[in-house]
Amino acid sequence: MSDMPKVALVTGGSRGIGRACAERLAKDGFEVYLTYVSRPEEAEKTVAAIAEAGGEAKAFRLDASNRQAVCAFFTEEIKDKVSLEVLVNNAGITKDGLLIRMKDEDWDKVIQVNLTGAFACLREAAKLMAKQRSGRIINISSVVGQMGNAGQANYVAAKAGLIGLTKSAARELSGRGVTVNAVTPGFIQTDMTSVLPEAIVAKMLESIPLGRLGAPEDIAAAVSFLAGPGAGYVTGQVLAVNGGMYM
Ligand code: NAP
């Protein structure tokens, strides 16, 4: 078991926060497996950046919302092949809209990717980590999962759900040496937020005590801590990385 490669799996590692987490975990010494769904060229850019920095990474197309595909991926690529040390459930999407006008498919898709997808990966990772009696699971939730947000009922429900999933999984897996924590980013500069109108960004900035948007690397630093040796006694926690937005 111990001579197998020590892998950190980052879902949605092709861009944004996931890419920064992948790069950081590779620097921390893990071989990184990252997933993507629609942008292979971006996933390959992450792999190339990691290789250039002297690390190792592989990219896999895996739709987090497809539970069968998630199970097959764990069986074919992880089980008995590598030692899965870290899972970062980062894959996420938004489909914003006011509650009373929200379409069923926009509710369903956001829950499927952000919450059910994280559950599916967590369940498969937990089986392997419980057996090896070690592992770190980190779920990327959101500040809005803690405070609510108009126009994002589907996304907020999924992100709040992730916090509940984190706390329950932490209790179930603590006896097996596996920790489960959540990180709640505030407003981070990525493709997800670049579509927001300038006026909304300006308004958000006013509500951030540190006076700037976050960078993906700010989240990667928190993930690195939770995956690292210093966080062995931390589980079931929600680490807010939001510039003081939610105090
Ligand atoms: P992003 O730039 O839009 O990147 C999203 C990533 O998720 C991409 O790698 C994308 O892959 C992947 N993805 C989307 N749907 C997927 C699916 N069905 N299966 C597998 N991968 C999928 O987003 P981001 O801003 O970095 O956000 C990353 C996470 O942080 C999300 O969970 C988000 O909710 C959370 N978050 C972000 C912010 C923020 O301000 N940006 C704040 C709080 C929380 P492709 O490249 O293949 O499309």
Coordinates of C-alpha atoms and ligand atoms in Angstrom, one line a residue:
M1 CA 0.0 0.0 0.0
S2 CA 2.7 2.5 1.1
D3 CA 4.7 2.3 -2.2
M4 CA 1.7 3.3 -4.2
P5 CA 1.6 6.9 -5.5
K6 CA 0.0 9.3 -3.0
V7 CA -2.8 11.0 -4.9
A8 CA -4.8 14.1 -4.3
L9 CA -8.0 14.2 -6.4
V10 CA -9.4 17.6 -7.3
T11 CA -12.8 17.7 -9.1
G12 CA -13.1 20.6 -11.5
G13 CA -9.4 21.1 -11.6
S14 CA -9.3 22.6 -15.1
R15 CA -9.9 26.2 -14.1
G16 CA -10.3 28.7 -11.3
I17 CA -10.2 27.5 -7.7
G18 CA -9.7 23.9 -8.7
R19 CA -6.7 24.7 -10.8
A20 CA -5.1 26.6 -8.0
C21 CA -5.8 23.8 -5.5
A22 CA -4.3 21.2 -8.0
E23 CA -1.1 23.3 -8.4
R24 CA -0.8 23.9 -4.7
L25 CA -1.3 20.2 -3.8
A26 CA 1.2 19.2 -6.4
K27 CA 3.7 21.6 -4.8
D28 CA 2.9 19.9 -1.5
G29 CA 4.1 16.6 -2.9
F30 CA 1.0 14.9 -4.0
E31 CA 0.5 13.4 -7.5
V32 CA -2.7 15.2 -8.6
Y33 CA -5.6 13.7 -10.4
L34 CA -7.9 16.4 -11.7
T35 CA -11.3 16.2 -13.4
Y36 CA -13.1 18.4 -15.9
V37 CA -16.3 18.1 -17.9
S38 CA -16.2 20.4 -20.9
R39 CA -12.8 22.1 -21.3
P40 CA -10.0 19.5 -21.9
E41 CA -7.7 22.2 -23.2
E42 CA -7.9 24.0 -19.8
A43 CA -7.4 20.7 -17.9
E44 CA -4.2 20.1 -20.0
K45 CA -3.0 23.6 -19.2
T46 CA -3.2 22.8 -15.5
V47 CA -1.4 19.5 -16.0
A48 CA 1.3 21.3 -18.0
A49 CA 1.7 24.0 -15.4
I50 CA 2.2 21.3 -12.7
A51 CA 4.7 19.4 -14.8
E52 CA 6.6 22.6 -15.5
A53 CA 6.9 23.2 -11.7
G54 CA 8.3 19.7 -11.2
G55 CA 5.1 18.0 -10.1
E56 CA 2.9 15.2 -11.5
A57 CA -0.7 15.4 -12.6
K58 CA -3.2 13.6 -14.8
A59 CA -6.5 14.9 -16.2
F60 CA -9.7 12.9 -16.5
R61 CA -13.0 13.8 -18.1
L62 CA -15.6 13.0 -15.4
D63 CA -19.0 14.5 -15.1
A64 CA -19.4 14.8 -11.3
S65 CA -23.2 14.6 -11.6
N66 CA -23.0 11.2 -13.2
R67 CA -23.0 8.8 -10.3
Q68 CA -22.3 5.7 -12.4
A69 CA -19.3 7.4 -14.1
V70 CA -18.0 8.4 -10.7
C71 CA -18.1 4.8 -9.4
A72 CA -16.5 3.5 -12.6
F73 CA -13.7 6.2 -12.3
F74 CA -12.9 5.1 -8.8
T75 CA -12.8 1.5 -9.7
E76 CA -10.8 1.9 -12.9
E77 CA -8.4 4.7 -11.9
I78 CA -8.0 4.7 -8.1
K79 CA -8.8 1.5 -6.3
D80 CA -5.7 -0.8 -5.9
K81 CA -3.7 1.5 -8.2
V82 CA -2.9 4.6 -6.0
S83 CA -3.3 5.6 -2.4
L84 CA -6.0 8.3 -2.3
E85 CA -4.8 10.7 0.4
V86 CA -6.9 13.8 -0.4
L87 CA -10.2 14.5 -2.1
V88 CA -11.2 18.1 -2.9
N89 CA -14.8 18.3 -4.0
N90 CA -14.6 21.5 -6.0
A91 CA -16.6 21.0 -9.2
G92 CA -19.4 23.5 -9.2
I93 CA -21.8 25.5 -11.4
T94 CA -24.4 28.2 -11.0
K95 CA -27.7 28.7 -12.8
D96 CA -29.0 31.8 -11.1
G97 CA -32.5 33.1 -11.1
L98 CA -35.2 34.4 -8.8
L99 CA -36.9 31.7 -6.8
I100 CA -40.4 32.1 -8.2
R101 CA -39.2 31.9 -11.8
M102 CA -36.6 29.1 -11.3
K103 CA -37.0 26.3 -13.8
D104 CA -37.0 22.7 -12.5
E105 CA -34.0 21.8 -14.7
D106 CA -31.9 24.7 -13.2
W107 CA -32.7 23.5 -9.7
D108 CA -32.0 19.9 -10.5
K109 CA -28.7 20.5 -12.4
V110 CA -27.2 22.7 -9.8
I111 CA -28.1 20.2 -7.0
Q112 CA -26.8 17.3 -9.1
V113 CA -23.4 18.9 -9.8
N114 CA -22.7 20.8 -6.6
L115 CA -24.2 18.4 -4.0
T116 CA -24.9 15.0 -5.4
G117 CA -21.7 15.0 -7.3
A118 CA -19.7 15.8 -4.2
F119 CA -21.7 13.0 -2.3
A120 CA -20.9 10.5 -5.0
C121 CA -17.1 11.3 -4.9
L122 CA -17.1 11.5 -1.1
R123 CA -18.8 8.1 -0.8
E124 CA -16.3 6.3 -3.1
A125 CA -13.3 8.1 -1.5
A126 CA -14.5 7.3 2.0
K127 CA -14.6 3.6 1.2
L128 CA -11.0 3.6 0.2
M129 CA -9.8 6.0 2.9
A130 CA -11.6 4.1 5.7
K131 CA -9.9 0.9 4.6
Q132 CA -6.4 2.6 4.6
R133 CA -7.3 4.4 7.8
S134 CA -6.2 7.8 6.6
G135 CA -7.5 10.5 4.3
R136 CA -8.5 14.1 4.0
I137 CA -11.8 15.2 2.4
I138 CA -12.3 18.9 1.7
N139 CA -15.6 20.2 0.3
I140 CA -15.6 23.6 -1.4
S141 CA -18.9 25.2 -0.3
S142 CA -19.5 29.0 -0.3
V143 CA -20.1 32.0 1.9
V144 CA -23.6 32.1 0.4
G145 CA -24.2 28.6 1.9
Q146 CA -23.8 30.3 5.3
M147 CA -25.6 33.6 4.7
G148 CA -28.1 33.0 1.8
N149 CA -28.3 35.0 -1.4
A150 CA -31.2 36.3 -3.4
G151 CA -31.2 34.9 -6.9
Q152 CA -29.2 31.8 -6.0
A153 CA -31.7 29.5 -4.1
N154 CA -30.5 26.4 -6.0
Y155 CA -26.8 27.1 -5.5
V156 CA -27.2 28.2 -1.9
A157 CA -29.2 25.1 -1.0
A158 CA -26.5 22.9 -2.6
K159 CA -23.7 24.7 -0.8
A160 CA -25.5 24.7 2.6
G161 CA -26.2 21.0 1.9
L162 CA -22.5 20.5 1.5
I163 CA -21.9 21.9 5.0
G164 CA -24.3 19.4 6.4
L165 CA -22.7 16.6 4.4
T166 CA -19.3 17.6 5.7
K167 CA -20.3 17.6 9.4
S168 CA -22.1 14.2 9.1
A169 CA -19.3 12.6 7.1
A170 CA -16.8 13.9 9.7
R171 CA -18.6 12.2 12.5
E172 CA -19.0 8.9 10.6
L173 CA -15.4 8.8 9.4
S174 CA -13.5 10.1 12.4
G175 CA -13.0 6.7 13.9
R176 CA -11.2 5.6 10.7
G177 CA -8.6 8.4 10.7
V178 CA -10.4 10.3 7.9
T179 CA -11.1 14.1 8.3
V180 CA -13.8 15.9 6.5
N181 CA -13.9 19.7 6.4
A182 CA -15.5 22.4 4.2
V183 CA -14.0 25.7 2.9
T184 CA -16.4 28.5 2.2
P185 CA -14.9 31.0 -0.3
G186 CA -16.2 34.5 -0.5
F187 CA -16.0 36.4 -3.7
I188 CA -13.1 34.9 -5.7
Q189 CA -11.9 36.1 -9.1
T190 CA -12.6 33.2 -11.6
D191 CA -14.7 32.5 -14.7
M192 CA -17.7 31.9 -12.4
T193 CA -17.6 35.5 -11.1
S194 CA -16.3 37.2 -14.3
V195 CA -19.8 37.2 -15.8
L196 CA -21.2 39.4 -13.1
P197 CA -22.0 43.1 -14.0
E198 CA -19.6 45.7 -12.8
A199 CA -22.2 47.4 -10.6
I200 CA -22.8 44.1 -8.7
V201 CA -19.0 43.6 -8.2
A202 CA -18.7 47.2 -6.9
K203 CA -21.5 46.5 -4.4
M204 CA -19.9 43.3 -3.3
L205 CA -16.6 45.0 -2.8
E206 CA -18.2 47.3 -0.3
S207 CA -19.2 44.3 1.8
I208 CA -15.7 42.8 2.0
P209 CA -13.8 44.2 5.0
L210 CA -10.4 43.4 3.5
G211 CA -11.4 45.5 0.5
R212 CA -10.5 43.2 -2.4
L213 CA -11.8 40.2 -4.2
G214 CA -10.1 36.9 -3.3
A215 CA -7.7 35.0 -5.6
P216 CA -8.0 31.2 -6.3
E217 CA -4.6 30.9 -4.4
D218 CA -6.3 32.2 -1.2
I219 CA -8.6 29.2 -1.3
A220 CA -5.8 26.8 -2.3
A221 CA -3.8 27.9 0.8
A222 CA -6.7 26.8 3.0
V223 CA -7.1 23.5 1.2
S224 CA -3.3 22.9 1.5
F225 CA -3.6 23.5 5.3
L226 CA -6.5 21.1 5.6
A227 CA -4.8 18.4 3.5
G228 CA -1.5 18.9 5.4
P229 CA 0.1 17.5 8.6
G230 CA -0.9 20.5 10.7
A231 CA -4.6 19.8 10.3
G232 CA -4.7 16.2 11.7
Y233 CA -6.9 17.3 14.6
V234 CA -9.3 19.4 12.5
T235 CA -12.5 17.8 11.3
G236 CA -16.2 18.7 10.8
Q237 CA -15.2 22.4 10.4
V238 CA -16.1 25.1 8.1
L239 CA -13.1 27.3 7.2
A240 CA -14.3 30.7 5.9
V241 CA -12.0 32.4 3.4
N242 CA -13.9 35.5 2.5
G243 CA -12.0 38.6 3.3
G244 CA -14.1 39.1 6.5
M245 CA -17.4 39.2 4.5
Y246 CA -19.3 37.0 6.9
M247 CA -18.5 37.9 10.5
Ligands
NAP1 P1 -15.1 27.9 -12.5 O1 -14.0 28.8 -12.8 O2 -16.4 28.1 -13.2 O3 -14.6 26.4 -12.7 C1 -15.5 25.4 -12.5 C2 -14.8 24.1 -12.5 O4 -15.7 23.0 -12.3 C3 -14.2 23.8 -13.9 O5 -13.0 23.1 -13.7 C4 -15.3 22.9 -14.6 O6 -14.8 22.0 -15.6 C5 -15.7 22.1 -13.4 N1 -17.0 21.5 -13.5 C6 -18.2 22.1 -13.8 N2 -19.2 21.2 -13.9 C7 -18.6 20.0 -13.7 C8 -19.1 18.7 -13.7 N3 -20.4 18.4 -13.9 N4 -18.2 17.7 -13.4 C9 -16.9 17.9 -13.2 N5 -16.4 19.1 -13.3 C10 -17.3 20.2 -13.5 O7 -15.5 28.0 -10.9 P2 -14.7 28.5 -9.6 O8 -15.1 29.9 -9.4 O9 -13.3 28.1 -9.7 O10 -15.4 27.6 -8.5 C11 -14.9 26.4 -8.0 C12 -15.8 26.0 -6.8 O11 -15.7 27.0 -5.8 C13 -17.2 25.8 -7.1 O12 -17.7 24.7 -6.4 C14 -17.9 27.1 -6.7 O13 -19.2 26.9 -6.4 C15 -17.0 27.4 -5.5 N6 -17.1 28.8 -5.1 C16 -16.6 29.8 -6.0 C17 -16.7 31.1 -5.6 C18 -16.2 32.2 -6.5 O14 -16.4 33.4 -6.1 N7 -15.6 32.0 -7.6 C19 -17.2 31.5 -4.3 C20 -17.6 30.4 -3.5 C21 -17.5 29.1 -3.9 P3 -14.7 22.5 -17.2 O15 -13.5 23.4 -17.2 O16 -14.4 21.3 -17.9 O17 -15.9 23.2 -17.5

